Coordinates of C-alpha atoms in Angstrom, one line a residue:
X4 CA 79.4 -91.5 -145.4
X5 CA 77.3 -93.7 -148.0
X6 CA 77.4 -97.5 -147.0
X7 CA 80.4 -99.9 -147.9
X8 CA 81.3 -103.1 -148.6
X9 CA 83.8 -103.1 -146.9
X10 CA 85.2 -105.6 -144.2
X11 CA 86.2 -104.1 -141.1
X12 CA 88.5 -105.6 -138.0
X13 CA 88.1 -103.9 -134.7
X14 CA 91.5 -105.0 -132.3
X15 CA 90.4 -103.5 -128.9
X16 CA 90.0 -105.2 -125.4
X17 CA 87.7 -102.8 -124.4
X18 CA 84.4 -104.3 -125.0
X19 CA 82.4 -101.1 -124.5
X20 CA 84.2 -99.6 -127.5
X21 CA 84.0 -102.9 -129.6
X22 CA 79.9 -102.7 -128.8
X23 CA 79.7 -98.9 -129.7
X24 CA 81.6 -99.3 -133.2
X25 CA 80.0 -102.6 -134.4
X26 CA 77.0 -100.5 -133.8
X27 CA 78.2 -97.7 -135.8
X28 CA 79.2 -99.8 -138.9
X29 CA 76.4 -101.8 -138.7
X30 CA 74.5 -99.8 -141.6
X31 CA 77.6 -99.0 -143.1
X32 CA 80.1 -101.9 -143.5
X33 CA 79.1 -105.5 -145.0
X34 CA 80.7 -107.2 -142.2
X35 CA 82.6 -106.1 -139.0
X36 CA 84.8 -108.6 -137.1
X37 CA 85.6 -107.1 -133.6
X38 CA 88.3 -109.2 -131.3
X39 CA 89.4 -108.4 -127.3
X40 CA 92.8 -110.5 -127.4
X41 CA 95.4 -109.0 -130.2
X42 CA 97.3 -112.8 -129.3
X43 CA 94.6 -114.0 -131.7
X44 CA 95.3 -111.4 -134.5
X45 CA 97.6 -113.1 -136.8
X46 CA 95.5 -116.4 -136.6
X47 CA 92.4 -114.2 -137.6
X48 CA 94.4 -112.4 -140.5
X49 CA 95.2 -116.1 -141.9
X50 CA 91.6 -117.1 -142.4
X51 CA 90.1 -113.8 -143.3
X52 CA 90.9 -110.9 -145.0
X53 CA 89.7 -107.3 -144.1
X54 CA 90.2 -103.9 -146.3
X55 CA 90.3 -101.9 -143.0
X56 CA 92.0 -102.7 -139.4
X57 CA 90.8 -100.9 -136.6
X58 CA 93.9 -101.4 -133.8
X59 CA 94.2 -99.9 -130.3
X60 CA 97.5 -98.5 -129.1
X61 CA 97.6 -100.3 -126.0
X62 CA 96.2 -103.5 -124.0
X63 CA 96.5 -105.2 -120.9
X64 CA 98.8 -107.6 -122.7
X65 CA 101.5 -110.0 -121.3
X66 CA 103.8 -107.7 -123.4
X67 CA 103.9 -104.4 -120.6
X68 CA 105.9 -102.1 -123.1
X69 CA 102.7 -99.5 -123.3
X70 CA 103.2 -99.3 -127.5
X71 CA 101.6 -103.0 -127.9
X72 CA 99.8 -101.1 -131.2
X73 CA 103.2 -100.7 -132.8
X74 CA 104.3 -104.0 -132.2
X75 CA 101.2 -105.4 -133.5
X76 CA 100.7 -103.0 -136.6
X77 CA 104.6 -104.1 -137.3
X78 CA 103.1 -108.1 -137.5
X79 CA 100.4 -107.0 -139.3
X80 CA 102.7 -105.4 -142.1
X81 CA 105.0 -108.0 -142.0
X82 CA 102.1 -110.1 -143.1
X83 CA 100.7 -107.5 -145.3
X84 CA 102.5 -104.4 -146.3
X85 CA 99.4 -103.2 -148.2
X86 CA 97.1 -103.8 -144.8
X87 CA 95.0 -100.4 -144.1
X88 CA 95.7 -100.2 -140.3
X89 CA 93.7 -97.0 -138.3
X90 CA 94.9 -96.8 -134.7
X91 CA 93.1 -96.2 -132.2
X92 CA 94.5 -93.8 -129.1
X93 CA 93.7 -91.2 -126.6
X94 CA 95.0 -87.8 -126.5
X95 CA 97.7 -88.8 -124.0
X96 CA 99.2 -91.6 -127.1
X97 CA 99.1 -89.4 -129.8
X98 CA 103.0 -89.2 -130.1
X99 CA 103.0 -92.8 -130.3
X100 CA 100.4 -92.4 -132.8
X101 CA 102.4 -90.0 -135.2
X102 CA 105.2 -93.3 -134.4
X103 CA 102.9 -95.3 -135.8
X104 CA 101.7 -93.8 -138.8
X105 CA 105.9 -93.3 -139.9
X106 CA 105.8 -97.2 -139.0
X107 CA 102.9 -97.3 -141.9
X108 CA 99.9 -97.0 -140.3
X109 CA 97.2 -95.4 -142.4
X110 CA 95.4 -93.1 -140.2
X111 CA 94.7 -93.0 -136.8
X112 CA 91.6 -91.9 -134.5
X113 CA 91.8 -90.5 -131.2
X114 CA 89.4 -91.5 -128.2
X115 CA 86.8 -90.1 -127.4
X116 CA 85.6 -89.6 -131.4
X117 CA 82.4 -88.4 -132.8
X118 CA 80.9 -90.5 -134.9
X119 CA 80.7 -88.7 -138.0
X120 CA 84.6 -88.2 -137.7
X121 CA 84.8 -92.3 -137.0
X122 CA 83.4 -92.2 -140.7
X123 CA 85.5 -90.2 -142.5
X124 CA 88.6 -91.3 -141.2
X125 CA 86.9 -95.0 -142.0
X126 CA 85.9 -94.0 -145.4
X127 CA 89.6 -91.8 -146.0
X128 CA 91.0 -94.9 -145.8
X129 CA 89.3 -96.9 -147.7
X130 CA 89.5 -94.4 -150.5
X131 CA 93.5 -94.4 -150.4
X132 CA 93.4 -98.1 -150.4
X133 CA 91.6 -98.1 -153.5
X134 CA 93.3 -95.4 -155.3
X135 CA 96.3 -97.7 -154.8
X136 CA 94.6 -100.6 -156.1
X137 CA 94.1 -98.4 -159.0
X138 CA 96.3 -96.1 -160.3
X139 CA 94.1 -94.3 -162.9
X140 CA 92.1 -93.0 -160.4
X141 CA 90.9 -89.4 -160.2
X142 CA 92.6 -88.4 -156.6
X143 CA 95.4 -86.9 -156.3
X144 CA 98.7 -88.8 -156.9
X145 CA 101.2 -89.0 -154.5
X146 CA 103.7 -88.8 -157.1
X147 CA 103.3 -85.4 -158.0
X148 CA 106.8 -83.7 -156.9
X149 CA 107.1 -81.3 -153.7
X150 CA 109.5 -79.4 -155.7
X151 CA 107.5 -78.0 -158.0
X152 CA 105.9 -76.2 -155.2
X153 CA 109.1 -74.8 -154.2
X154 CA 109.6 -76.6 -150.9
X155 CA 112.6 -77.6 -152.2
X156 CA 115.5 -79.3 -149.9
X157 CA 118.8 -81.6 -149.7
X158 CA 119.4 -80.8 -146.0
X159 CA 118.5 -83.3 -143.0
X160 CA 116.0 -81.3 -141.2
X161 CA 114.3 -80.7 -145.2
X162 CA 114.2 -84.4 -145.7
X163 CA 112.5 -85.0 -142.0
X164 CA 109.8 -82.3 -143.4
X165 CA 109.1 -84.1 -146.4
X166 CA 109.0 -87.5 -145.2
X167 CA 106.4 -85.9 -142.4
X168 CA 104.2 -83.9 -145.0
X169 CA 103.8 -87.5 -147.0
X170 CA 103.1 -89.2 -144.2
X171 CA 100.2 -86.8 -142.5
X172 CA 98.7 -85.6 -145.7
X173 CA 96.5 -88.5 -146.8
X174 CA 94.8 -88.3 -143.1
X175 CA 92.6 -86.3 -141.3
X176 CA 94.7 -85.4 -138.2
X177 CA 94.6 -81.4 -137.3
X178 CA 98.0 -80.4 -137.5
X179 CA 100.1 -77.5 -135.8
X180 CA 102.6 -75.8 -137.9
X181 CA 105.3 -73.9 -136.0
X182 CA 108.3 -72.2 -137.4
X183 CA 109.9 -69.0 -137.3
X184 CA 108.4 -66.0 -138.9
X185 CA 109.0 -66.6 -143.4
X186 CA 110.1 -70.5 -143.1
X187 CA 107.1 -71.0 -145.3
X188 CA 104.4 -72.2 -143.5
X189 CA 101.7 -71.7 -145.5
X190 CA 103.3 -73.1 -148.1
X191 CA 103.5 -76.7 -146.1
X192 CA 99.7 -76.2 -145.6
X193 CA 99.2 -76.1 -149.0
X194 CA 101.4 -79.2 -149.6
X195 CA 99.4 -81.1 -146.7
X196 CA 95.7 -80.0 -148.4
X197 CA 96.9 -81.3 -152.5
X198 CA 98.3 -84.1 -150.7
X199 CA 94.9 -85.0 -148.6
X200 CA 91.8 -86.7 -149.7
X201 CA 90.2 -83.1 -150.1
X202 CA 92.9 -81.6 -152.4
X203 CA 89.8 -81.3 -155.2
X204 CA 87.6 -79.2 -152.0
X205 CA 88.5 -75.8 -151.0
X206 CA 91.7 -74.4 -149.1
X207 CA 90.9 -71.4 -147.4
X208 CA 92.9 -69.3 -145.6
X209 CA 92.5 -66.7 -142.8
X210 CA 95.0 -64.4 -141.2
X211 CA 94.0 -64.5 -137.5
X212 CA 96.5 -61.9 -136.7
X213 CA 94.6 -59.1 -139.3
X214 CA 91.5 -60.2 -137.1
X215 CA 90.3 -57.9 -134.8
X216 CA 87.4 -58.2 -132.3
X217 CA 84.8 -56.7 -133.8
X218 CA 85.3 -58.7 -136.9
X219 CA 86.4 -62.1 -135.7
X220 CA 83.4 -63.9 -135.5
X221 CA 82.1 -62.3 -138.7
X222 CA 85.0 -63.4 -140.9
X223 CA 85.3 -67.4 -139.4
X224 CA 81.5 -67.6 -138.9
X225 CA 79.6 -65.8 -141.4
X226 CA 76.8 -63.4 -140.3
X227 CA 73.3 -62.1 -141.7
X228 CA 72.0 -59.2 -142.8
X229 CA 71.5 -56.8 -140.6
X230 CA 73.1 -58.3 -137.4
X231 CA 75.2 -54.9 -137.4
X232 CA 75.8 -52.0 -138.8
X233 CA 77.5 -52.5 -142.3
X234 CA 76.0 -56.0 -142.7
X235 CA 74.3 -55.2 -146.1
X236 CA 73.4 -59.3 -146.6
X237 CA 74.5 -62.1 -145.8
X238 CA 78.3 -63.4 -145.5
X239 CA 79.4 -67.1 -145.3
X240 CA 82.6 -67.0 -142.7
X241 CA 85.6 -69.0 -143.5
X242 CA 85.0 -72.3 -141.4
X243 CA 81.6 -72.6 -144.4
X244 CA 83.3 -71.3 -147.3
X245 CA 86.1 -74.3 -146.3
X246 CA 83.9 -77.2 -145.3
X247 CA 84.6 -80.9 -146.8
X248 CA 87.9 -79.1 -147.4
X249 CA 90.9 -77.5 -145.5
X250 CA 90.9 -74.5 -143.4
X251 CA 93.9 -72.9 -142.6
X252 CA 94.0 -70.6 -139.4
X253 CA 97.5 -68.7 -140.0
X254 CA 98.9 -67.1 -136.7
X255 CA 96.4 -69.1 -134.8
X256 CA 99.1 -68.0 -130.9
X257 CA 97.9 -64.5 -131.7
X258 CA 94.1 -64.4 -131.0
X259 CA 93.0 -63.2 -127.7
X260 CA 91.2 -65.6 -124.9
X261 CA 87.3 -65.1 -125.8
X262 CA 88.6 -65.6 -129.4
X263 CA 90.0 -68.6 -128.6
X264 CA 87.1 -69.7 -126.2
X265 CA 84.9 -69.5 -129.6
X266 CA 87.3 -71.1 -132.1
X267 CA 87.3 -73.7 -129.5
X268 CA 83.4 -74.2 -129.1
X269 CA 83.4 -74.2 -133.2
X270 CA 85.9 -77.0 -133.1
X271 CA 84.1 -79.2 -130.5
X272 CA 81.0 -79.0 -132.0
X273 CA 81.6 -79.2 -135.5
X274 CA 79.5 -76.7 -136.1
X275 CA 79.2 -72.4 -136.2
X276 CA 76.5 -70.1 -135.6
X277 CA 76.7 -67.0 -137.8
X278 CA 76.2 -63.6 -136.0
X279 CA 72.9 -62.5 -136.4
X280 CA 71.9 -66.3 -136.2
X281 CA 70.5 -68.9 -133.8
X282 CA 70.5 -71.7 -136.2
X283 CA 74.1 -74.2 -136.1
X284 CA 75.6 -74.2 -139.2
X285 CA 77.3 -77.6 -139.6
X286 CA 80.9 -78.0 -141.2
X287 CA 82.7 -80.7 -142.0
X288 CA 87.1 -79.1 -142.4
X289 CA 90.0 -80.8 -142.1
X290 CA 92.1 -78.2 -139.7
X291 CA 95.8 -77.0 -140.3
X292 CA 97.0 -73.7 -137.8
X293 CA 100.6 -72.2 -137.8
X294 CA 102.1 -69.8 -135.6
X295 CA 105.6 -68.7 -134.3
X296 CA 104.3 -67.8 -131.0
X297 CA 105.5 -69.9 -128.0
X298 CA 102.2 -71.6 -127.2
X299 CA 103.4 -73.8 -124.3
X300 CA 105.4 -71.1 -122.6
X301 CA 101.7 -69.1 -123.4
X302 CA 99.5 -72.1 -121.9
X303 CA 102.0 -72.0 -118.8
X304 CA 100.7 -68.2 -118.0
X305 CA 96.9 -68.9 -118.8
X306 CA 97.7 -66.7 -122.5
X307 CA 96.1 -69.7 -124.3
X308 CA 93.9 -72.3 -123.8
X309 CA 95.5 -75.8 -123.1
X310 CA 92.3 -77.3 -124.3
X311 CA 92.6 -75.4 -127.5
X312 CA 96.2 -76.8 -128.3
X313 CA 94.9 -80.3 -127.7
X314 CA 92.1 -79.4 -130.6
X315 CA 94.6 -78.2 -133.1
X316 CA 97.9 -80.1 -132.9
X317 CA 96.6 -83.8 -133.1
X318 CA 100.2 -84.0 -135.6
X319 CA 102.7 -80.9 -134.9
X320 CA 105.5 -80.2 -137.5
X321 CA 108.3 -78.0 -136.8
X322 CA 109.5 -76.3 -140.3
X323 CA 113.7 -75.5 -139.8
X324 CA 115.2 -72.0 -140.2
X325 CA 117.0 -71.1 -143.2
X326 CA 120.0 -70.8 -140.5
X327 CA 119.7 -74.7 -140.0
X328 CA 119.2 -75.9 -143.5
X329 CA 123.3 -75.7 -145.0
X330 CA 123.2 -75.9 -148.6
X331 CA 119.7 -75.0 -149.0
X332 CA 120.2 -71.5 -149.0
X333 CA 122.2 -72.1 -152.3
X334 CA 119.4 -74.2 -153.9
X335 CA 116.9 -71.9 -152.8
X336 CA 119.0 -68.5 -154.3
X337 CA 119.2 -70.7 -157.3
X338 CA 115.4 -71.2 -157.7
X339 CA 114.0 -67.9 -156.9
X340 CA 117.0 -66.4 -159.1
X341 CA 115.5 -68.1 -162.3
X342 CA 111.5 -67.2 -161.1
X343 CA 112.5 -63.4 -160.9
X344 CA 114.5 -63.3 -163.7
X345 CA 112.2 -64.6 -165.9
X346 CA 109.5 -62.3 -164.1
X347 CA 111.4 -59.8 -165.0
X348 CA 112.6 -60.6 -168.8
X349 CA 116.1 -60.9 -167.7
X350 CA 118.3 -64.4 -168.4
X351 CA 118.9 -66.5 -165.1
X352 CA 122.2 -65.2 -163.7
X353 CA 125.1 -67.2 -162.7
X354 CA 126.5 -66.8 -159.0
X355 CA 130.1 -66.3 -158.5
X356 CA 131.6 -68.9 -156.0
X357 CA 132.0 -65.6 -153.4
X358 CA 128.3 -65.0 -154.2
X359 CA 127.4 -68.3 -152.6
X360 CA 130.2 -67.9 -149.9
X361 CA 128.3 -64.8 -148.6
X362 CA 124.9 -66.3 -148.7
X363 CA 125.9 -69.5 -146.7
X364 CA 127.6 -67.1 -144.0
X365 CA 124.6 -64.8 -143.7
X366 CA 122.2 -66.1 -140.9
X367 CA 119.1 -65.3 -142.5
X368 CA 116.9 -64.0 -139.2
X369 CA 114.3 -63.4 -142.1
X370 CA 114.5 -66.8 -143.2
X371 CA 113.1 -68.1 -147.0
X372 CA 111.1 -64.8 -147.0
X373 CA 114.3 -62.5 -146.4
X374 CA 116.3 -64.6 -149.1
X375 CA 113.2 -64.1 -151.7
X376 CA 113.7 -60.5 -151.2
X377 CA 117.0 -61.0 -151.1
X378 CA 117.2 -62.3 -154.4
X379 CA 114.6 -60.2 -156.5
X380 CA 116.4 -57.2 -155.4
X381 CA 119.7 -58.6 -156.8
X382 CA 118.1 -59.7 -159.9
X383 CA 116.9 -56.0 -160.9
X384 CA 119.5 -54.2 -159.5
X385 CA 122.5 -56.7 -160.8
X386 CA 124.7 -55.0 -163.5
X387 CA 125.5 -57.9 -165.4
X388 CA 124.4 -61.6 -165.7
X389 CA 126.5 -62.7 -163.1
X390 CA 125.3 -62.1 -159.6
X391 CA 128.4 -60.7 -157.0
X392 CA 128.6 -60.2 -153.4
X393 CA 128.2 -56.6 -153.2
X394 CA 124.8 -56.7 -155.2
X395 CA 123.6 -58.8 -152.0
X396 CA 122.7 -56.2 -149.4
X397 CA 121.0 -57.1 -146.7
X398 CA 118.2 -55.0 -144.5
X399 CA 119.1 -53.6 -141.2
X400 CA 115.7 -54.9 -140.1
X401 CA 116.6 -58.5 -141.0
X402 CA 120.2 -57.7 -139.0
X403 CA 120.1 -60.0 -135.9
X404 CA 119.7 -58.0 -133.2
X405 CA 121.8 -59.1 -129.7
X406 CA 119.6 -61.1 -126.9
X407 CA 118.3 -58.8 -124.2
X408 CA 121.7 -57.7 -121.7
X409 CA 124.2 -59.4 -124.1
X410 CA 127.2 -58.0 -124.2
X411 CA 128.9 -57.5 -127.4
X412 CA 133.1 -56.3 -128.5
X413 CA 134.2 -53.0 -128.7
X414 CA 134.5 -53.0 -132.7
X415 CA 136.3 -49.7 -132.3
X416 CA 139.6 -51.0 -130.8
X417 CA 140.4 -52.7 -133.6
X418 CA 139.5 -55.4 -136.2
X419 CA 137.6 -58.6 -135.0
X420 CA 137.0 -61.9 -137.2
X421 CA 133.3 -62.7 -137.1
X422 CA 134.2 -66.4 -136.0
X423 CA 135.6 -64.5 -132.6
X424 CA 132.6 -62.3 -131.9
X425 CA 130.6 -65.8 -132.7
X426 CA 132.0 -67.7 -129.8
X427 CA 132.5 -65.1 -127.4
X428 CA 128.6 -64.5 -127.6
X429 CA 128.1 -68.1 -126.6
X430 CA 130.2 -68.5 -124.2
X431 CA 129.0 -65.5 -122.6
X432 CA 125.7 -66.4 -123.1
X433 CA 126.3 -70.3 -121.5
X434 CA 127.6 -68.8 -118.6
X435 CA 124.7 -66.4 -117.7
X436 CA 122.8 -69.8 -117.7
X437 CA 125.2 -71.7 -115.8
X438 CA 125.9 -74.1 -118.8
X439 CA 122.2 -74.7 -119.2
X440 CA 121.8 -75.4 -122.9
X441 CA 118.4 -75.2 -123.3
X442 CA 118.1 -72.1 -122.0
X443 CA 121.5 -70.8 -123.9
X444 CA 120.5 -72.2 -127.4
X445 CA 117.0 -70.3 -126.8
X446 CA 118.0 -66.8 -125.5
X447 CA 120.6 -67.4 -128.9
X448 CA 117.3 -68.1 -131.0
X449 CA 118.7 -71.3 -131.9
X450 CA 118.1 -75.1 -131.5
X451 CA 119.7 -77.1 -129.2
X452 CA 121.2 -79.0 -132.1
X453 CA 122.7 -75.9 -133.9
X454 CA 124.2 -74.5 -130.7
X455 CA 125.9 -78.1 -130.4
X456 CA 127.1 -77.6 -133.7
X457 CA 128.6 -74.4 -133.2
X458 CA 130.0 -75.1 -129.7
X459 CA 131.9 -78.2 -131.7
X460 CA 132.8 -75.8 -134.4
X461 CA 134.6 -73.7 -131.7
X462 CA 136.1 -76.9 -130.1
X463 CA 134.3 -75.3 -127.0

């Protein structure tokens, strides 16, 4: 990071960690203020001004609540609503942390840091705070409308999302992504790297799932010519080819243990050496990993690394199912209805009122990706310009399939409503688990929200 002008406050009562970053800024800042006793804060704020605020989560205050950063970034802001405030935690605050940057903190940095990543978040800031100041400037504007990259939504859990990809995108936290399979993950990645400071670096992908062994450490860390085999010359891997911009590790719960022990090693040290190689190859990414994999249930059996999760899920966002999103679907059909047709030189259809009827029924187990389909196949087979129920049909592999040992009617007796077969699968399900809803709502593949729902719907 090239040196700054800037004024920098450092709110810790830890005077080890006040000594180590008025040492660090020393080069790099034209003056830093660092104070032990937050009580003094607002008296400081009144006779100086700072363009960055260093504040720690928590101090051995008089106030005991263990979030003493939140109540202090919330008198900072009441004072200053502009005030660039980076918190300062440790791994075991970091939900706190995400709290605090919804509470409008600008970033936060989590203890113990590396230095160079002390900078950038320092000199992140900084930037953001003067792209506000002035609105002409070159990085990218916050305005620009989530919409037009299709992650569109009306629905509660779609609005949450939003709020959370606006609110992590302009920092350097690592997120987690996690989701069901086609909820559009990657496309929230994208979202979180045009949003960032690095939306004019590179945003590289790589499918960790189409890795194997042999060619893991190839593909993510480069190698030279002749380390094996086909090596003709040399390669650049992924975590180069992405550096001062975003990488993003798609299926990151499906990579083996010694794969993980090396992503790992490349994360802590910042750095990778290509096969082939001896020399460290240094790179500087901003890290977003998705997966529908279970990864706590897969730390709890030794499958993947705890130490691994706590690299890569500084912020974790949960993207909804299609199932969980209500009107959405319609919105959605809409949108992709007018992309295909147009794709295909056909007028956008109109949807009969049973059209929409049968897509809001259908519990789309394929989610955004099944509905896409979904859609496109209407559009070309579709008769008409109006789009009808029966030129909606959906795949037998997207057909929810019953849990393991569940028990469904005897459709050959007689007719059933689907409303019947609906609750007599929960209630059958609940009592296997002996009312335990947790465990119900996931052997259903639900959340424990949408079983609620449902178990109100059938005045259960």
């Amino acid at each position: 990071m090239a040196s700054t002008k800037a004024r920098v406050l450092i709110v810790d009562d830890d005077s080890d960690v006040l000594f180590a970053v008025k040492m660090l800024l020393k080069t790099e800042a034209q003056e830093v203020v660092t104070e032990k006793n937050p009580e003094n804060l607002l008296s400081l704020l009144s006779r100086q001004s700072f363009d960055a605020i260093f504040l720690d989560m928590n101090f051995k205050s008089t106030l005991g609540t263990g979030n003493e950063g939140l109540y202090w970034l919330s008198r900072i802001l009441e004072r200053d609503k502009e005030a660039t405030v980076i918190m300062i935690t440790a791994h075991g605050e970091i939900s706190t942390a995400v709290r605090s940057l919804k509470a409008g903190a600008t970033d936060f940095i989590v203890k113990p840091w590396h230095n160079e990543k002390f900078l950038e978040t320092l000199h992140a800031a900084l930037q953001q705070k003067a792209r506000k100041a002035s609105p002409s400037s070159s990085a990218p504007k916050r305005s620009a409308s989530l919409a037009a990259e299709a992650i569109l939504g009306n629905s509660e859990p779609m609005q949450e999302l939003l709020h959370n990809i606006e609110k992590v995108a302009p920092t350097e936290a690592n997120v987690l992504l996690l989701g069901e399979n086609g909820t559009g993950k990657e496309l929230v990645a994208k979202a979180l790297h045009q949003r960032s400071f690095r939306a004019n670096k590179p945003f590289v992908t790589a499918d960790l799932a189409a890795m194997s062994e042999g060619i893991f450490e190839s593909e993510l860390f480069g190698h030279k010519r002749g380390s094996f085999t086909d090596a003709k010359e040399d390669r650049v891997g992924r975590f180069e080819a992405a550096s001062t911009g975003t990488l993003f590790l798609d299926e990151i719960g499906n990579i083996s243990l010694p794969q993980q022990a090396k992503l790992l090693t490349a994360l802590q040290n910042r750095q990778v050496i290509p096969v082939g190689s001896n020399v460290p190859v240094p790179v500087n990414i901003r890290l977003i990993s998705a997966t529908n994999a279970p990864l706590y249930e897969l730390a709890a059996t030794g499958q993947f690394r705890k130490d691994l999760i706590y690299r890569i899920n500084t912020v974790e966002i949960t993207l909804p199912p299609l199932r969980e999103r209500g009107d959405d679907v319609l919105l959605l059909a809409k949108h992709f209805a007018g992309l295909y047709a147009a794709r295909n030189h056909k007028p956008t259809p109109e949807f009969e009122p049973a059209t929409f009827k049968k897509l809001k029924q259908h519990s789309w187990p394929g989610n955004i990706r099944e509905l896409q389909h979904a859609v496109e196949r209407a559009i070309i087979l579709a008769e008409g310009n109006v789009l009808r129920p029966q030129d909606f049909l959906f795949s037998a592999m997207e057909m929810p399939r019953p849990a393991p040992g569940l028990l469904l009617p005897d459709y050959t007796t007689g007719p059933l409503q689907l409303q019947e077969v609906e609750k007599n699968t929960i209630l059958r399900v609940i009592e296997r688990h002996n009312g335990n809803i947790t465990k119900a709502a996931k052997e259903l593949g639900i959340t424990r929200t949408a079983l609620y729902r449902r178990l109100e719907k059938h005045d259960l």
